[in-house]
């Protein structure tokens, strides 16, 4: 069997391991949600019972049945952090962590074998970009969760990882081979490698911002669907969302997302600079408004605006999260739509 085929088997193995991790994270999230919901309802029942007992005592004291004491609804502002609901998900968290590490090992071996089979650094086409980008995202997730497992982040990132690997294997795959002379350059390692690393970091930052938005909605009792659009009101303050009490606060999640996006932005900046230098060497100009260059620049502007608004303009909370969503969407579009449907000098061969 050829080395390239062995590499593909390892990638399939990694996709399988990540799928198991995804399921385990989903089970952990479901168990935490069930436990948190049960505790929420029990707490609500205790409050109602206490209020009724107080009403009865007041009626007896004043000799009247008309006095009514309001019952607290136990909303987000008055809730205490849930500290005893993580036990039921401990086994699922352990499985998720183990299979995440296994998937990283298998994917890492698959990437190395791909490079050996091709005789070069494995970042020369969309398939290889997908493999390495998924690897980086999984590494960042493992590092972020090394002290505290947050199942929701695992579900989102592992879901993206599985989708990316399956899409890469079925839609982007090309035989391992040498690249055209224009790509036989050390900038293939620097420029493309840094872009891949930035994309992986942005992926985990995106997942963190999604969770931040949910937590912010619960803490501030906000709706995620506007009434004036005639859509159903979807609140994240009910018992079904009680599991949000087990994750860090919206402010902590926003701080984590900001740190990740700051790292990703630095890497993305280096991607732009490195690409310009390589373009001058290969094409005799630093900038030529190639579709790929434009897409990369647009993403850079969005993340720069996010960091600027966050640090100097006081933009925080939901508005900051929306910036992250737009930036990540542009990064994904620049990788998929521009590569597949727009002709330019950066178009990948073999697609």
XYZ file of C-alpha atoms in Angstrom:
351
model
C 0.000 0.000 0.000
C 1.342 3.434 -0.908
C 2.256 5.916 1.825
C -0.375 8.332 0.556
C -3.076 5.685 0.980
C -1.879 4.925 4.500
C -2.099 8.628 5.255
C -5.712 8.644 4.094
C -6.526 5.729 6.405
C -5.084 7.623 9.348
C -7.169 10.671 8.440
C -10.296 8.515 8.340
C -9.289 7.149 11.735
C -8.954 10.692 13.048
C -12.386 11.577 11.689
C -13.811 8.548 13.488
C -12.104 9.458 16.760
C -13.324 13.042 16.532
C -16.846 11.766 15.838
C -16.725 9.725 19.040
C -15.432 12.791 20.880
C -18.302 14.833 19.411
C -20.841 12.273 20.636
C -19.203 12.133 24.061
C -19.251 15.914 24.378
C -22.914 15.918 23.331
C -23.721 13.288 25.959
C -21.839 15.282 28.600
C -23.749 18.417 27.630
C -27.072 16.552 27.742
C -26.345 15.117 31.191
C -25.280 18.477 32.567
C -28.434 19.999 31.056
C -30.650 17.333 32.642
C -29.029 17.735 36.043
C -29.127 21.521 35.874
C -32.770 21.482 34.777
C -33.704 19.162 37.625
C -31.919 21.395 40.146
C -33.554 24.478 38.634
C -37.020 22.967 38.988
C -36.302 21.757 42.508
C -35.097 25.225 43.473
C -38.201 26.757 41.914
C -40.424 24.315 43.810
C -38.673 25.167 47.089
C -39.224 28.876 46.494
C -42.893 28.368 45.660
C -43.389 26.186 48.741
C -41.627 28.734 50.940
C -43.750 31.545 49.507
C -46.968 29.591 50.103
C -45.915 28.827 53.654
C -45.188 32.508 54.234
C -48.578 33.454 52.808
C -50.298 30.997 55.096
C -48.439 32.365 58.095
C -49.388 35.927 57.183
C -53.058 34.978 56.712
C -53.147 33.384 60.118
C -51.446 36.410 61.644
C -53.741 39.062 60.164
C -56.872 36.949 59.962
C -57.394 37.687 56.281
C -57.053 35.610 53.142
C -56.546 38.531 50.791
C -52.864 39.096 51.322
C -50.688 37.798 48.486
C -46.900 37.548 48.647
C -45.074 37.657 45.299
C -43.098 34.567 44.361
C -39.587 35.003 43.024
C -39.104 33.380 39.650
C -35.504 32.355 40.169
C -34.325 34.178 37.045
C -30.712 34.466 35.962
C -29.955 37.504 38.097
C -30.785 35.673 41.330
C -29.398 32.254 40.541
C -26.477 30.708 42.307
C -23.833 28.921 40.254
C -24.480 25.230 39.884
C -21.650 23.294 41.485
C -22.912 19.735 41.756
C -24.206 18.896 38.274
C -20.893 18.054 36.608
C -20.643 14.613 38.200
C -23.038 12.833 35.794
C -20.956 14.008 32.805
C -17.533 13.070 34.194
C -17.280 9.768 32.320
C -18.430 11.343 29.043
C -15.901 14.147 29.500
C -13.158 11.583 30.016
C -14.109 9.751 26.838
C -14.263 13.015 24.920
C -10.816 14.047 26.091
C -9.287 10.650 25.349
C -10.736 10.402 21.862
C -9.765 14.007 21.135
C -6.155 13.134 21.935
C -6.432 9.946 19.901
C -7.828 11.887 16.959
C -4.987 14.395 17.225
C -2.432 11.575 17.198
C -4.001 9.871 14.187
C -4.411 13.120 12.278
C -0.850 14.172 13.071
C 0.486 10.880 11.711
C -1.727 11.243 8.645
C -0.366 14.731 7.969
C 3.242 13.601 8.365
C 2.713 10.632 6.041
C 1.029 12.926 3.524
C 4.133 15.111 3.517
C 6.399 12.085 3.131
C 4.315 10.771 0.225
C 4.382 14.142 -1.529
C 8.008 14.889 -0.696
C 7.191 18.398 0.537
C 5.444 20.384 3.256
C 1.764 19.260 3.276
C -0.005 22.604 2.816
C -0.163 22.962 -0.951
C -3.856 22.378 -1.666
C -7.283 22.583 -0.068
C -7.189 18.997 1.176
C -3.938 19.508 3.047
C -5.045 22.941 4.288
C -8.149 21.273 5.733
C -6.148 18.561 7.492
C -3.664 20.909 9.126
C -6.306 23.528 9.967
C -8.440 20.902 11.687
C -5.380 19.694 13.592
C -4.626 23.210 14.856
C -8.249 23.801 15.915
C -8.289 20.528 17.850
C -4.990 21.383 19.543
C -6.323 24.796 20.619
C -9.515 23.163 21.952
C -7.528 20.655 24.009
C -5.372 23.432 25.445
C -8.370 25.608 26.287
C -10.080 22.673 28.042
C -7.013 21.376 29.880
C -8.263 22.693 33.237
C -12.012 22.810 32.777
C -14.061 20.905 30.251
C -16.835 22.921 28.628
C -18.884 20.394 26.642
C -20.540 23.030 24.456
C -17.171 24.162 23.087
C -16.300 20.542 22.400
C -19.552 19.992 20.513
C -19.061 23.032 18.271
C -15.343 22.590 17.549
C -15.495 18.803 17.126
C -18.558 19.208 14.923
C -16.641 21.607 12.675
C -13.608 19.277 12.745
C -15.593 16.214 11.688
C -17.383 18.154 8.956
C -14.081 19.561 7.682
C -12.340 16.172 7.569
C -15.232 14.415 5.850
C -15.545 17.268 3.361
C -11.810 17.224 2.759
C -11.703 13.473 2.204
C -14.697 13.437 -0.133
C -14.543 16.782 -1.943
C -11.028 18.224 -1.695
C -8.892 15.109 -1.856
C -6.099 14.933 -4.458
C -3.268 12.468 -4.820
C -0.081 13.299 -2.949
C 2.321 14.705 -5.520
C 4.795 17.460 -6.165
C 3.551 20.985 -6.649
C 4.026 23.377 -9.515
C 7.339 25.312 -9.564
C 5.725 28.519 -8.288
C 4.868 26.744 -5.010
C 8.273 25.126 -4.548
C 9.343 27.796 -2.133
C 9.974 28.095 1.596
C 7.127 30.630 1.691
C 4.764 27.681 1.237
C 5.706 26.692 4.777
C 5.678 30.196 6.249
C 2.808 31.950 4.487
C 0.337 29.085 4.165
C 1.331 27.512 7.476
C 0.638 30.709 9.389
C -2.702 31.152 7.602
C -3.707 27.630 8.620
C -2.732 28.261 12.240
C -4.775 31.470 12.291
C -7.815 29.677 10.885
C -7.593 27.009 13.573
C -7.417 29.630 16.333
C -10.329 31.583 14.833
C -12.420 28.391 14.869
C -12.173 27.954 18.637
C -12.704 31.697 19.146
C -15.898 31.445 17.087
C -17.208 28.583 19.247
C -16.399 30.572 22.387
C -18.306 33.585 21.077
C -21.367 31.440 20.355
C -21.378 30.261 23.965
C -20.742 33.815 25.149
C -23.808 35.016 23.265
C -25.994 32.347 24.868
C -24.641 33.084 28.323
C -25.094 36.806 27.827
C -28.700 36.220 26.822
C -29.336 34.240 29.973
C -27.574 36.661 32.292
C -29.375 39.669 30.851
C -32.726 37.982 30.150
C -32.636 38.884 26.465
C -34.369 37.351 23.481
C -32.446 36.071 20.479
C -35.352 36.720 18.114
C -36.758 40.195 17.746
C -40.473 40.628 18.283
C -40.834 43.194 15.526
C -39.918 40.571 12.934
C -42.953 38.504 13.742
C -40.864 35.547 14.865
C -41.342 33.393 17.926
C -39.649 34.568 21.072
C -36.718 32.299 21.938
C -35.457 32.882 25.417
C -32.470 31.281 27.076
C -33.680 31.858 30.619
C -35.948 28.850 31.029
C -35.212 25.499 32.646
C -34.054 23.992 29.344
C -31.102 26.386 29.382
C -30.195 25.863 33.022
C -26.962 24.153 31.930
C -25.619 27.617 31.131
C -25.230 28.053 34.882
C -22.408 25.474 34.734
C -20.212 27.386 32.269
C -18.095 30.513 32.832
C -19.766 33.896 32.794
C -20.277 35.829 29.580
C -17.500 38.216 30.592
C -15.037 35.345 31.088
C -16.002 33.773 27.781
C -15.638 37.105 26.011
C -12.183 37.534 27.525
C -11.176 34.085 26.275
C -12.556 34.817 22.818
C -10.704 38.135 22.758
C -7.378 36.488 23.619
C -7.838 33.833 20.952
C -8.856 36.368 18.322
C -5.890 38.565 19.218
C -3.556 35.615 18.622
C -5.355 34.765 15.394
C -5.174 38.376 14.239
C -1.400 38.493 14.740
C -1.047 35.302 12.714
C -3.393 36.651 10.028
C -1.322 39.838 9.837
C 1.785 37.749 9.293
C -0.135 35.893 6.585
C -0.767 39.162 4.739
C 2.814 40.321 5.100
C 4.286 36.983 4.091
C 1.932 36.720 1.143
C 2.943 40.162 -0.097
C 6.629 39.313 0.067
C 6.069 36.018 -1.732
C 3.913 37.738 -4.370
C 6.722 40.191 -5.084
C 9.171 37.337 -5.554
C 6.819 35.250 -7.698
C 4.875 37.877 -9.669
C 6.937 41.033 -9.346
C 4.442 42.996 -7.268
C 3.418 43.115 -3.613
C -0.303 43.586 -4.198
C -2.471 42.935 -7.222
C -6.075 42.821 -5.976
C -6.270 39.095 -6.615
C -9.565 37.674 -5.194
C -7.666 35.724 -2.547
C -5.711 38.806 -1.522
C -8.916 40.829 -1.271
C -10.646 38.176 0.825
C -7.695 37.937 3.192
C -7.567 41.711 3.519
C -11.315 41.971 4.205
C -11.003 39.403 7.007
C -8.037 41.326 8.399
C -10.012 44.575 8.405
C -12.950 42.958 10.228
C -10.785 41.464 12.962
C -8.813 44.711 13.242
C -12.084 46.607 13.682
C -13.172 44.067 16.301
C -9.978 44.472 18.321
C -10.080 48.265 17.974
C -13.737 48.534 18.990
C -13.216 46.116 21.852
C -10.180 47.854 23.330
C -10.688 51.552 22.598
C -14.400 52.034 21.988
C -15.710 49.855 24.776
C -17.620 47.543 22.472
C -18.296 44.425 24.475
C -20.863 41.702 24.895
C -23.129 40.845 22.010
C -21.778 43.461 19.594
C -18.268 42.081 19.984
C -19.533 38.528 19.382
C -21.230 39.595 16.153
C -17.901 40.956 14.914
C -16.355 37.539 15.532
C -19.129 35.793 13.596
C -18.695 38.031 10.573
C -14.910 37.696 10.613
C -15.029 33.901 10.817
C -17.611 33.741 8.016
C -15.289 35.783 5.787
C -12.357 33.490 6.621
C -14.385 30.416 5.655
C -15.695 32.081 2.494
C -12.168 33.057 1.517
C -11.096 29.440 1.825
C -14.073 27.809 0.095
C -15.969 30.202 -2.164
C -12.918 32.080 -3.464
C -10.915 28.890 -4.039
C -13.692 26.947 -5.752
C -15.726 29.510 -7.641
C -13.487 32.527 -8.287
C -10.582 32.375 -10.705
C -7.339 33.907 -9.580
C -3.643 33.334 -9.190
C -4.213 31.729 -5.816
C -6.556 29.039 -7.154
C -5.552 25.632 -5.870
C -4.796 22.961 -8.444
C -6.256 19.489 -8.469
C -9.715 20.417 -7.159
